[in-house]
CSV table of C-alpha atoms in Angstrom, one decimal:
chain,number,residue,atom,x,y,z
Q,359,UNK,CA,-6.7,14.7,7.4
Q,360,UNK,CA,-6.1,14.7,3.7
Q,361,UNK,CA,-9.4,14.0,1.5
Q,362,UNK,CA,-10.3,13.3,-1.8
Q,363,UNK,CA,-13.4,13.3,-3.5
Q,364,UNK,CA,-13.8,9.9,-4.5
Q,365,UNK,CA,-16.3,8.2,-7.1
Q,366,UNK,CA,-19.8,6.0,-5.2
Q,367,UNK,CA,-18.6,3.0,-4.2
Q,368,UNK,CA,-20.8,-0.1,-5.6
Q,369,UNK,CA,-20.5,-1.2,-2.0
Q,370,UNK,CA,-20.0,0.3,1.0
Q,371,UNK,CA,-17.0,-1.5,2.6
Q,372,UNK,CA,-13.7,0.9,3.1
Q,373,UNK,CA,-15.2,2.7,6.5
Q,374,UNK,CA,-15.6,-0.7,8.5
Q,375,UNK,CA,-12.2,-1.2,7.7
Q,376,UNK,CA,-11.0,1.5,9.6
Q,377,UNK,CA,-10.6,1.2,13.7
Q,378,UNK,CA,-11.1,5.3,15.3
Q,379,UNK,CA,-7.9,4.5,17.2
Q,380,UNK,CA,-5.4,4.7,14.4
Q,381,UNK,CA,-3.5,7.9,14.2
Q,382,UNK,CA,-4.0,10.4,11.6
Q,383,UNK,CA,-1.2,8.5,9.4
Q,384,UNK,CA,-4.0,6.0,8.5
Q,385,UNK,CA,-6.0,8.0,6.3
Q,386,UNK,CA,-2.9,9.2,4.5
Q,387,UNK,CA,-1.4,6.2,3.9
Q,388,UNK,CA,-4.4,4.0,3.2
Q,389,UNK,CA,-5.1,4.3,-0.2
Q,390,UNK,CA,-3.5,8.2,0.6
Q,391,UNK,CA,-7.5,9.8,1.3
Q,392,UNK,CA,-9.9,7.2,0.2
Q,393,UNK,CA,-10.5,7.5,3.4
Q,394,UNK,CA,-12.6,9.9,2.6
Q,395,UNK,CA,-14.8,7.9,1.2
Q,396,UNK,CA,-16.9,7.4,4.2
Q,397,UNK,CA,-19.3,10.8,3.4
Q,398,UNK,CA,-20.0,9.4,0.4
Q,399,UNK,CA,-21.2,6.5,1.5
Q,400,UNK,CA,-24.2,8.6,3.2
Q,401,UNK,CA,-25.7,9.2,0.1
Q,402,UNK,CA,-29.1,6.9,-0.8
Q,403,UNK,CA,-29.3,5.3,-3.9
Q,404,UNK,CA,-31.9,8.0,-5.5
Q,405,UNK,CA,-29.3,10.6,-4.9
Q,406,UNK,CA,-26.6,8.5,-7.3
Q,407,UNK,CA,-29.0,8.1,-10.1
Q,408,UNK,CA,-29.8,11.8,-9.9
Q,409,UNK,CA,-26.0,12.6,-10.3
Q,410,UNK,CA,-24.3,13.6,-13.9
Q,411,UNK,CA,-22.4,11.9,-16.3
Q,412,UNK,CA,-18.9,12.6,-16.0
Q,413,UNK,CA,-17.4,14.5,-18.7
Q,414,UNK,CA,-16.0,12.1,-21.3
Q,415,UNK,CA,-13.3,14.7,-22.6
Q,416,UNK,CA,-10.4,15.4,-19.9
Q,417,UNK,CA,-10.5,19.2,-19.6
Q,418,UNK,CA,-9.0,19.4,-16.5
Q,419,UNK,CA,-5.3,20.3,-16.8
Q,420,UNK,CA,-2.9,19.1,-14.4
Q,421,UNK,CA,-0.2,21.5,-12.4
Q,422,UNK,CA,3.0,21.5,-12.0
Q,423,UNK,CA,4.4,20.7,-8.7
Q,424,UNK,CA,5.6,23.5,-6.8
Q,425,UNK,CA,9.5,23.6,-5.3
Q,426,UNK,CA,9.1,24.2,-1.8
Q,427,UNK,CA,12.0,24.8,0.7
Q,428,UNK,CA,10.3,22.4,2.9
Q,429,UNK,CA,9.5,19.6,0.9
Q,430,UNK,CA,11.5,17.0,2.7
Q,431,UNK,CA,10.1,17.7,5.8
Q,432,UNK,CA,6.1,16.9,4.2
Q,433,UNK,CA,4.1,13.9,4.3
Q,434,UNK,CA,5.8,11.1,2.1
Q,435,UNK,CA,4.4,8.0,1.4
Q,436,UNK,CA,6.9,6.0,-0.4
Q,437,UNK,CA,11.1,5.4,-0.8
Q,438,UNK,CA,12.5,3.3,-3.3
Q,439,UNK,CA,16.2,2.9,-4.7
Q,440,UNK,CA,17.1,4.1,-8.4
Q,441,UNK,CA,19.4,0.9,-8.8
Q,442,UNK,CA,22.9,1.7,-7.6
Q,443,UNK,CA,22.4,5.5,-7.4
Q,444,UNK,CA,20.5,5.9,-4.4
Q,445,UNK,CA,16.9,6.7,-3.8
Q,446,UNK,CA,13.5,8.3,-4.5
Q,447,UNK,CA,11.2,9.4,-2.2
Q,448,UNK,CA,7.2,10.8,-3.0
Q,449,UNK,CA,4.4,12.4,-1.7
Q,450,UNK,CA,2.2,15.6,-0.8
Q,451,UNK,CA,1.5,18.0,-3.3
Q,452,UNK,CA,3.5,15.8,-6.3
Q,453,UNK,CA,6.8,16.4,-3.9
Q,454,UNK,CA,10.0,13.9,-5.1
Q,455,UNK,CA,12.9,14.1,-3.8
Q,456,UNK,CA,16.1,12.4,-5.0
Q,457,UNK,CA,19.0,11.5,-2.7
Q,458,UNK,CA,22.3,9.6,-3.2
Q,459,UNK,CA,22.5,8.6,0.4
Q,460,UNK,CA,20.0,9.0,2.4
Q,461,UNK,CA,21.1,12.2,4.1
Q,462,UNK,CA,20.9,14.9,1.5
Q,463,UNK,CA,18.0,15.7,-0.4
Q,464,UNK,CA,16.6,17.7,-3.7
Q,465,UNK,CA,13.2,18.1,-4.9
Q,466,UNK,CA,12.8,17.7,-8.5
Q,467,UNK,CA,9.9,19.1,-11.1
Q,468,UNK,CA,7.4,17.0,-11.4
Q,469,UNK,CA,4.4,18.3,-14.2
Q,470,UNK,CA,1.5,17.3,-11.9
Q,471,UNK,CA,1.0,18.6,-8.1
Q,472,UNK,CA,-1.2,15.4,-7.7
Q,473,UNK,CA,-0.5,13.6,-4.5
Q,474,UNK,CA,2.0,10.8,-5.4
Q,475,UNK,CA,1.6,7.6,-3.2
Q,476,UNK,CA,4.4,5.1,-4.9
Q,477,UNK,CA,7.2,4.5,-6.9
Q,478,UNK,CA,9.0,1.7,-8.8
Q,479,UNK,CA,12.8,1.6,-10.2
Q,480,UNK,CA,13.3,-1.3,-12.7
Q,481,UNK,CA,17.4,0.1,-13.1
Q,482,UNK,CA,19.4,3.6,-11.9
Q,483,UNK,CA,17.4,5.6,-15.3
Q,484,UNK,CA,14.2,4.3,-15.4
Q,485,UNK,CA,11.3,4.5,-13.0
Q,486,UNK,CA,7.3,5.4,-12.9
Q,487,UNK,CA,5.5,7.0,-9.8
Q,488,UNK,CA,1.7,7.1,-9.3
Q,489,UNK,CA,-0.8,8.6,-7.3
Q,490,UNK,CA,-4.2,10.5,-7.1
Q,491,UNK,CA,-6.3,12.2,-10.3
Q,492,UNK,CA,-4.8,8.1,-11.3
Q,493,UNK,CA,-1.8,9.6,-12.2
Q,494,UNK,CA,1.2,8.0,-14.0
Q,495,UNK,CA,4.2,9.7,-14.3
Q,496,UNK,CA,7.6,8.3,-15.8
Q,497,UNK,CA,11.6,9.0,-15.6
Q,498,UNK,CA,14.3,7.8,-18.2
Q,499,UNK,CA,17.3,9.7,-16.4
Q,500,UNK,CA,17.6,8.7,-13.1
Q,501,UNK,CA,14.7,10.9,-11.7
Q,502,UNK,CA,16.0,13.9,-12.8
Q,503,UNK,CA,13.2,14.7,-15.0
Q,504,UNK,CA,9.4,13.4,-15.2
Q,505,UNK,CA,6.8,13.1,-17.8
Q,506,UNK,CA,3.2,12.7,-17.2
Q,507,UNK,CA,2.2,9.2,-18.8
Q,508,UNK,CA,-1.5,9.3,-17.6
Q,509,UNK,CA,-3.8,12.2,-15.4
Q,510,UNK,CA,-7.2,11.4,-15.4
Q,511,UNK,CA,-9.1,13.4,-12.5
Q,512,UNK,CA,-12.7,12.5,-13.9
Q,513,UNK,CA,-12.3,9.6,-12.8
Q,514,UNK,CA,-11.6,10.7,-9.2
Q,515,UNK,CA,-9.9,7.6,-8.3
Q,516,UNK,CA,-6.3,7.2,-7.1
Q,517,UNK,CA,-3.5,4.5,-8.0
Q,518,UNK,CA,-2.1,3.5,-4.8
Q,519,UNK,CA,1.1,1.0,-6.3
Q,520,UNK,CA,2.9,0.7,-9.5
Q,521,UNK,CA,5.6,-2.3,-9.7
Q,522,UNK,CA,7.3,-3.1,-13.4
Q,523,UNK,CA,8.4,-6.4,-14.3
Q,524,UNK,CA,10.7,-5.4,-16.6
Q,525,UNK,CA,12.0,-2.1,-18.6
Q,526,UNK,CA,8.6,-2.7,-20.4
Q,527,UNK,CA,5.9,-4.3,-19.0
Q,528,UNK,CA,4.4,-2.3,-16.1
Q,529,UNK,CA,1.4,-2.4,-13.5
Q,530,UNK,CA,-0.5,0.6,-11.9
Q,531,UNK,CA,-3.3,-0.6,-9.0
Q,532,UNK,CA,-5.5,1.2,-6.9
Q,533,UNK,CA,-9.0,1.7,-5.3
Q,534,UNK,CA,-12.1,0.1,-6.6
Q,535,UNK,CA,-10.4,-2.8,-8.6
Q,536,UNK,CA,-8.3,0.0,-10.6
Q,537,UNK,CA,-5.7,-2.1,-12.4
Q,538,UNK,CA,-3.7,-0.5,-15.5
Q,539,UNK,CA,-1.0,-1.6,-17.7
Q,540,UNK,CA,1.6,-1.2,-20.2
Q,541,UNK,CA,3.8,-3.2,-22.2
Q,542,UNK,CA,5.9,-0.2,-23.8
Q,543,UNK,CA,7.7,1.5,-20.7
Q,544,UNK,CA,3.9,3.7,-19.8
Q,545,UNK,CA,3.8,5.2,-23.5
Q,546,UNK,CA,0.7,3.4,-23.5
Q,547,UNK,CA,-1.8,2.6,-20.9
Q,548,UNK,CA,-4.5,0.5,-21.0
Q,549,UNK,CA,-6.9,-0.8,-18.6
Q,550,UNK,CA,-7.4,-4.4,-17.5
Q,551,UNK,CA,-10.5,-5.6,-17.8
Q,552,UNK,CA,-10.3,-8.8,-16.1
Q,553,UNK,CA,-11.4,-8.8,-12.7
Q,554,UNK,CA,-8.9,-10.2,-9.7
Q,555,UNK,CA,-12.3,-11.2,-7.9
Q,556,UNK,CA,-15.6,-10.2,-7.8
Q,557,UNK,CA,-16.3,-6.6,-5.7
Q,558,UNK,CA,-14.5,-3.7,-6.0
Q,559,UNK,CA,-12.1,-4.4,-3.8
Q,560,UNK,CA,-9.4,-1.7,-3.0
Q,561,UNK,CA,-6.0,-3.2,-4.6
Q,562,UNK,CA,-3.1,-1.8,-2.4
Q,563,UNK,CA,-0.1,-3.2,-2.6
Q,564,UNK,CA,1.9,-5.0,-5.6
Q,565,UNK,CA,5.6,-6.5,-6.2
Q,566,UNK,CA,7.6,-9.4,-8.7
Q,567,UNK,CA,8.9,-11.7,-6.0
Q,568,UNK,CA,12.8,-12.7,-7.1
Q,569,UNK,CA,11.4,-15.7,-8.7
Q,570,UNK,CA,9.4,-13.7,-10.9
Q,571,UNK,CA,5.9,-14.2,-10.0
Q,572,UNK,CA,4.1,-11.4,-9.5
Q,573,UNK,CA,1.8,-10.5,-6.2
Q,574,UNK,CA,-0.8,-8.2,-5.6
Q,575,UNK,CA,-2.5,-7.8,-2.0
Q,576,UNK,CA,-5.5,-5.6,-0.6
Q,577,UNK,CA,-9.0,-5.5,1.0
Q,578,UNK,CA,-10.7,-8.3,2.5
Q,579,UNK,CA,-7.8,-10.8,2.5
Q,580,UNK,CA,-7.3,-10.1,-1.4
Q,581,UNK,CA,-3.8,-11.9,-3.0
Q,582,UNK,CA,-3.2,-12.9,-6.7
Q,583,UNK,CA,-1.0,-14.1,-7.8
Q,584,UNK,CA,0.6,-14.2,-11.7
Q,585,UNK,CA,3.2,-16.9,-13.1
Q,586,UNK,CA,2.7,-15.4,-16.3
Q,587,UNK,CA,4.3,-11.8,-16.0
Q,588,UNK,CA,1.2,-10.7,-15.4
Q,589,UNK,CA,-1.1,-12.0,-18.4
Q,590,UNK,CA,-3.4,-13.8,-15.9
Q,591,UNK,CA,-4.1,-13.5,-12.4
Q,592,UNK,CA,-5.4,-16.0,-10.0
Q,593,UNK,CA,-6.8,-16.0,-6.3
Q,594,UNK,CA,-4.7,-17.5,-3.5
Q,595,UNK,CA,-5.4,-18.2,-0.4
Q,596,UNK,CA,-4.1,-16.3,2.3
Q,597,UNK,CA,-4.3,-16.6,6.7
Q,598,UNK,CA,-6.0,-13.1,6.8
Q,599,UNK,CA,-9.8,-11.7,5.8
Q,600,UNK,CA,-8.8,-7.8,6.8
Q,601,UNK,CA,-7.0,-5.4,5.1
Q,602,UNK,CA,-3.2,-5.9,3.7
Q,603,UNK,CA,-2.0,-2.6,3.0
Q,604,UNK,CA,1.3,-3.9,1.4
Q,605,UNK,CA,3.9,-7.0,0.0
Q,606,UNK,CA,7.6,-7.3,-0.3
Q,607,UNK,CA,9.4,-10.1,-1.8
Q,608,UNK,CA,11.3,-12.2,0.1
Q,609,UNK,CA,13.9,-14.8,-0.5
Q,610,UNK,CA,14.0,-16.9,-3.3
Q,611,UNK,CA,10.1,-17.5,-4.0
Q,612,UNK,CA,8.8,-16.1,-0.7
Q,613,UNK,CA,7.2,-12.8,0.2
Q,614,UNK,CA,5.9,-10.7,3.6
Q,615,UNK,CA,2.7,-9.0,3.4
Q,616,UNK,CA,1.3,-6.6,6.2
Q,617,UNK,CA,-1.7,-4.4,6.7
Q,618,UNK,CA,-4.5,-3.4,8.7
Q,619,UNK,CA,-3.8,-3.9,13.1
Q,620,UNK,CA,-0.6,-5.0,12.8
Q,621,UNK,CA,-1.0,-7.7,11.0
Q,622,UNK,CA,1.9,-9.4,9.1
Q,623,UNK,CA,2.6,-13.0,7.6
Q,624,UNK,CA,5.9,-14.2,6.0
Q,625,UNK,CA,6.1,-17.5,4.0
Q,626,UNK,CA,9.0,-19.0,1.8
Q,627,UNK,CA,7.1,-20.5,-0.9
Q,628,UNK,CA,3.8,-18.0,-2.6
Q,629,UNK,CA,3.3,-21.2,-4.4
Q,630,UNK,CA,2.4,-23.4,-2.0
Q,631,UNK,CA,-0.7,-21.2,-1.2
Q,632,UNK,CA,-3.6,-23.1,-2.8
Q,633,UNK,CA,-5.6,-21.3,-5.2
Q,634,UNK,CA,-9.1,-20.3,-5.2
Q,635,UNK,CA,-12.1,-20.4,-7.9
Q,636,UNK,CA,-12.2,-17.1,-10.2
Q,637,UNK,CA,-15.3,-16.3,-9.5
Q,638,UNK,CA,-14.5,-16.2,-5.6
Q,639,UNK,CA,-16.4,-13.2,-3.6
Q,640,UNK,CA,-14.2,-12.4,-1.0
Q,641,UNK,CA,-17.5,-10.1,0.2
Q,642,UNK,CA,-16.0,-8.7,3.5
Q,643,UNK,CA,-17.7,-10.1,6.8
Q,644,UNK,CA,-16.9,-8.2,10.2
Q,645,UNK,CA,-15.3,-11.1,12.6
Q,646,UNK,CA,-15.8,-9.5,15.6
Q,647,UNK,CA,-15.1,-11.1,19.3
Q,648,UNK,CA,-17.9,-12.8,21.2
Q,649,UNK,CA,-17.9,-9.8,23.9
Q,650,UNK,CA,-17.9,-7.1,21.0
Q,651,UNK,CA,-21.6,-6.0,20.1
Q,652,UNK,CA,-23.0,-4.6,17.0
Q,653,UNK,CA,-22.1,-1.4,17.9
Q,654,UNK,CA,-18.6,-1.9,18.5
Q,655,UNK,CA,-19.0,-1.2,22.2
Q,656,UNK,CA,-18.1,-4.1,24.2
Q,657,UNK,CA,-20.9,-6.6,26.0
Q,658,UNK,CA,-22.0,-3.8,28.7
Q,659,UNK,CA,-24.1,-6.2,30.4
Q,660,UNK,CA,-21.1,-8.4,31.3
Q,661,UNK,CA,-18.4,-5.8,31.3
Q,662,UNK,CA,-20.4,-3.3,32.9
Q,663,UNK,CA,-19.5,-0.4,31.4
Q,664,UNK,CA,-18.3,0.4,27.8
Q,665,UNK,CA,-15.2,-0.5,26.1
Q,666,UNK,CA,-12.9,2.6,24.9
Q,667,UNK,CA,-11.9,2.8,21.2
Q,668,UNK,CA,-8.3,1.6,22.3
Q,669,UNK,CA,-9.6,-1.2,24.4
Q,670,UNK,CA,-12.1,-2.7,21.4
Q,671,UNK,CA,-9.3,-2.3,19.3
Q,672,UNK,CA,-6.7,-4.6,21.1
Q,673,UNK,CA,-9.4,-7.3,21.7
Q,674,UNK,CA,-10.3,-6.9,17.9
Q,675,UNK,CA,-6.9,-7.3,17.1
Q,676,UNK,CA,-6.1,-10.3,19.8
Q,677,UNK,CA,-9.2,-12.4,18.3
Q,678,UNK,CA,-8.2,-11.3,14.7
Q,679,UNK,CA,-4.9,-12.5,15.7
Q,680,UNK,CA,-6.4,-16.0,16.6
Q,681,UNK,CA,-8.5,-16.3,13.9
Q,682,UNK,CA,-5.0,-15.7,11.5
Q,683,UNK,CA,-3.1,-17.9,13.5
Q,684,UNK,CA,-5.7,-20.5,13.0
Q,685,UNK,CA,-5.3,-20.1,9.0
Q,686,UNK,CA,-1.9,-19.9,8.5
Q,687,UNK,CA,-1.2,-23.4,10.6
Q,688,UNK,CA,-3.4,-24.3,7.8
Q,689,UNK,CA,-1.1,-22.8,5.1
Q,690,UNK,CA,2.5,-21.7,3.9
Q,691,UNK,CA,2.0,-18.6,5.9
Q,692,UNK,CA,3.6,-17.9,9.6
Q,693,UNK,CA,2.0,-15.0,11.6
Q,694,UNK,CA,4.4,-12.4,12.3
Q,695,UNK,CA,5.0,-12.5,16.0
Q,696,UNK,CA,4.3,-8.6,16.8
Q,697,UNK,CA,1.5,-9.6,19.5
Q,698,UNK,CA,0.4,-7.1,20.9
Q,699,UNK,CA,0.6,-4.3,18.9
Q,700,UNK,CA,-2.4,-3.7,17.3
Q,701,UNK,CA,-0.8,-0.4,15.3
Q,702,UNK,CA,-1.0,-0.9,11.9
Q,703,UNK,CA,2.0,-1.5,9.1
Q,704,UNK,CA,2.4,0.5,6.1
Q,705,UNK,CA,5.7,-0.3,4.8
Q,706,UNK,CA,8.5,-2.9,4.5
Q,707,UNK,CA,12.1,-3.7,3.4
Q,708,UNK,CA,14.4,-6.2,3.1
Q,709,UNK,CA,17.4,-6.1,4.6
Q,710,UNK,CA,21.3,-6.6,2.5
Q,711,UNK,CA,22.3,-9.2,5.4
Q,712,UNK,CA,18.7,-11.1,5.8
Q,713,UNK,CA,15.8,-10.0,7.4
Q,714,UNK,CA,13.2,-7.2,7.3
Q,715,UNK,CA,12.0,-4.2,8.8
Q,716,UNK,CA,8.2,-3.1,9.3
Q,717,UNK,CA,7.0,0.6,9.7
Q,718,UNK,CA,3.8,2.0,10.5
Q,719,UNK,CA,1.5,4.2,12.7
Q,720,UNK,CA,3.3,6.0,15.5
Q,721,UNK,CA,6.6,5.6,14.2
Q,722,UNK,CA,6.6,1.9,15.1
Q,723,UNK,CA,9.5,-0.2,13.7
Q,724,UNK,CA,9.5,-4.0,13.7
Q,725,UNK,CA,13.6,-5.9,12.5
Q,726,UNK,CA,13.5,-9.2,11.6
Q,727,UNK,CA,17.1,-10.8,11.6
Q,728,UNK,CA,16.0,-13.7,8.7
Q,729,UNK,CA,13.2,-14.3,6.7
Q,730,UNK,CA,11.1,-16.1,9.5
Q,731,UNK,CA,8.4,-14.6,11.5
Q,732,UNK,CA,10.2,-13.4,14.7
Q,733,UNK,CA,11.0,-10.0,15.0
Q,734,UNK,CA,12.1,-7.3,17.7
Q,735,UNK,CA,11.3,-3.4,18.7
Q,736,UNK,CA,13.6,-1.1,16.9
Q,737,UNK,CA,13.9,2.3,18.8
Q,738,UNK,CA,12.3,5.3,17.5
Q,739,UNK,CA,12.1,9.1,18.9
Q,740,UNK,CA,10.9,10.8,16.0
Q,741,UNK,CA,7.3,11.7,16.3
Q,742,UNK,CA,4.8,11.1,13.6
Q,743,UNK,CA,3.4,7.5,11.8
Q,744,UNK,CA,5.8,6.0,9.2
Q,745,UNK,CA,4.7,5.0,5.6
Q,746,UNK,CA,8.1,3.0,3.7
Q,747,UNK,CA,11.1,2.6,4.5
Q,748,UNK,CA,14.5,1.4,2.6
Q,749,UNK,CA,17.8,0.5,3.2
Q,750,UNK,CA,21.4,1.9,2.5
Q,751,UNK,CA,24.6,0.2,1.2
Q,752,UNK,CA,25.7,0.8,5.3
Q,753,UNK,CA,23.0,-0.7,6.6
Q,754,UNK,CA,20.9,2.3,7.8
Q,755,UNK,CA,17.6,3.1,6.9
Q,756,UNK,CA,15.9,5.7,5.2
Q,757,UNK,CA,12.3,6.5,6.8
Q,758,UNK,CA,9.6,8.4,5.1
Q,759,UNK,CA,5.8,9.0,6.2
Q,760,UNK,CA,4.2,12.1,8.9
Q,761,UNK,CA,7.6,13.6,9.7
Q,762,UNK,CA,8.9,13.6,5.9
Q,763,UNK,CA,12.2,11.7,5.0
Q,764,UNK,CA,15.0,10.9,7.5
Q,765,UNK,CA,17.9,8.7,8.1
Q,766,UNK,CA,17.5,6.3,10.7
Q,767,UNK,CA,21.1,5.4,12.0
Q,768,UNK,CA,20.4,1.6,13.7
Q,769,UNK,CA,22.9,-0.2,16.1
Q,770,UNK,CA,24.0,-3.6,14.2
């Protein structure tokens, strides 16, 4: 499992989020080792106040990244295209890779060896990537070469999405309500002060939909949404009080967002989603089934004997389900119709013909041949869960996550 030491959290709310049955991919991929988190939580409050001020002056130096033989074949948590001249892929140990098609691969210097958990193209030259000691780094030429735009490890929290809405105007999120931006490429950053609600809620996922507006996604249920290229933000409301661990535009005005249990909702309008007051706390409350305990064991008196993890997790998931599909009849939304799977999703695409494809934990891959919420079982024999995925001018698919970056070859 790969850890971080992260900062107290003002509440302790990441850990509940997290079923025991998800595979290993889970604490990579979810905000890439906040997961580690959870020991923190065990300290008391008297311990806290008894801790140091962090240093105010940033003496630690970053790293370069190493070149490794192997690099391709290492956790990555994120592929994007470079506008027409193929992809980028990041990840473990400040790893990126640039391809042309999919197939080949070369790693390229990078000046920090911080794990890098996304990246954003706004054309084929320019590009940012982001990740943990709240890293920022940038590219003018393709990818080819990076410089670092922000490193602050004293802060020991991580940027887990970074999307540009144009050339100049750029947005870095991550845990604990960390939310930076730029209006001149990531010379400059600067923090934003504004809260998106109140709690500090792990942001996860952001993208500019094709009309422009721009969405951001995360714990509790969190989306907020901007008409203003990001100047002010506003709560929506969504079909879903878990975790959405990511969002992908969608047709004209629409979007997909997925997350936590295999969760997923597509709608054609973000517009349409009525919005909430500012000062909304979205304060996370456990739903849990009627014959689910405290404990998370099922109701032993009328079962008779306690639930397994696997067997909590798909009536969680089944009454979670309910509960969403509830909401969104309500709403713009339309619940993706995985049912049952209860593994969760990590990464999306669009596809060049209509459509989408969801990845996640064990590898699993969900094609959708519009925009609309049914979808079908690709087949998958590689081992290992699966963090993003993108698509080539041929219609294949490049797949990054546990077993490093391949190209998936799919029957149309």
């Amino acid at each position: 499992m790969l850890i971080m030491k992260c900062q107290q959290p003002k509440r302790g709310h990441w850990s509940s989020l997290i079923p025991s049955s998800l595979a290993s991919l889970t604490a990579a991929v979810l905000l890439a080792g906040v997961a580690g988190v959870a020991g923190a939580q065990d300290e008391n409050a008297e311990d806290a106040k008894q801790k140091q001020e962090l240093p105010t002056d940033k003496t630690v130096k970053p790293h370069a990244a190493s070149i490794e033989p192997r690099a391709r074949y290492e956790l990555l948590l994120d592929v994007e295209h470079r506008g027409d001249k193929g992809f980028v892929t990041v990840g473990a140990r400040g790893n990126l890779l640039l391809s042309t098609d999919g197939l080949k691969w070369e790693q390229k210097k990078v000046p920090v060896r911080a794990m890098l958990t996304a990246v954003d193209f706004v054309d084929a030259k320019k590009g940012w990537a982001v990740g943990h000691d709240a890293t920022i780094i940038g590219t003018a030429d393709g990818g080819e070469t990076w410089e670092l735009q922000n490193f602050d490890p004293e802060l020991e929290t991580p940027f887990l999405d970074v999307a540009f809405f144009d050339q100049n105007k750029g947005f870095a999120i991550g845990a604990y309500d960390l939310f930076f931006k730029t209006t001149d490429g990531g010379k400059t950053w600067e923090e934003y002060e504004e809260p998106l609600s109140v709690g500090e809620w792990h942001l996860n996922g952001i993208a500019r939909l094709n009309d422009g507006t721009m969405v951001i996604v995360g714990e509790t249920g969190l989306v907020s949404r901007s008409t203003d290229a990001g100047e002010t933000w506003q709560l929506i409301e969504g079909p879903y009080s878990g975790s959405y661990f990511g969002i992908k535009a969608l047709g004209e005005k629409g979007a997909i967002v997925y997350g936590l249990r295999g969760h997923a909702f597509v709608t054609d309008d973000v517009s349409k989603s009525r919005e909430l007051p500012a000062d909304t706390d979205l304060g996370y409350k456990f739903k849990k089934p009627p014959t689910m305990s405290d404990d998370g064991d099922g109701d032993k008196a009328a079962a008779g004997a306690p639930k397994s993890a696997e067997e909590a997790a798909v009536e969680q998931a089944a009454f979670e389900r309910e509960q969403a599909e509830k909401a969104a009849a309500k709403s713009s939304w339309k619940v993706v119709k995985n049912d049952p799977s209860v593994l969760s999703l990590f990464g999306a695409t669009t596809l060049k013909d209509g459509g989408y494809v969801l990845v996640g934990t064990n590898g699993i891959m969900w094609i959708s041949d519009d925009n609309g919420p049914d979808v079908r079982l690709l087949p998958n024999t590689k081992d290992g869960g699966l963090s993003a995925v993108s698509e080539t001018k041929e219609g294949n698919l490049v797949l990054v996550g546990e077993p490093g970056v391949f190209l998936y070859k799919r029957n149309k």
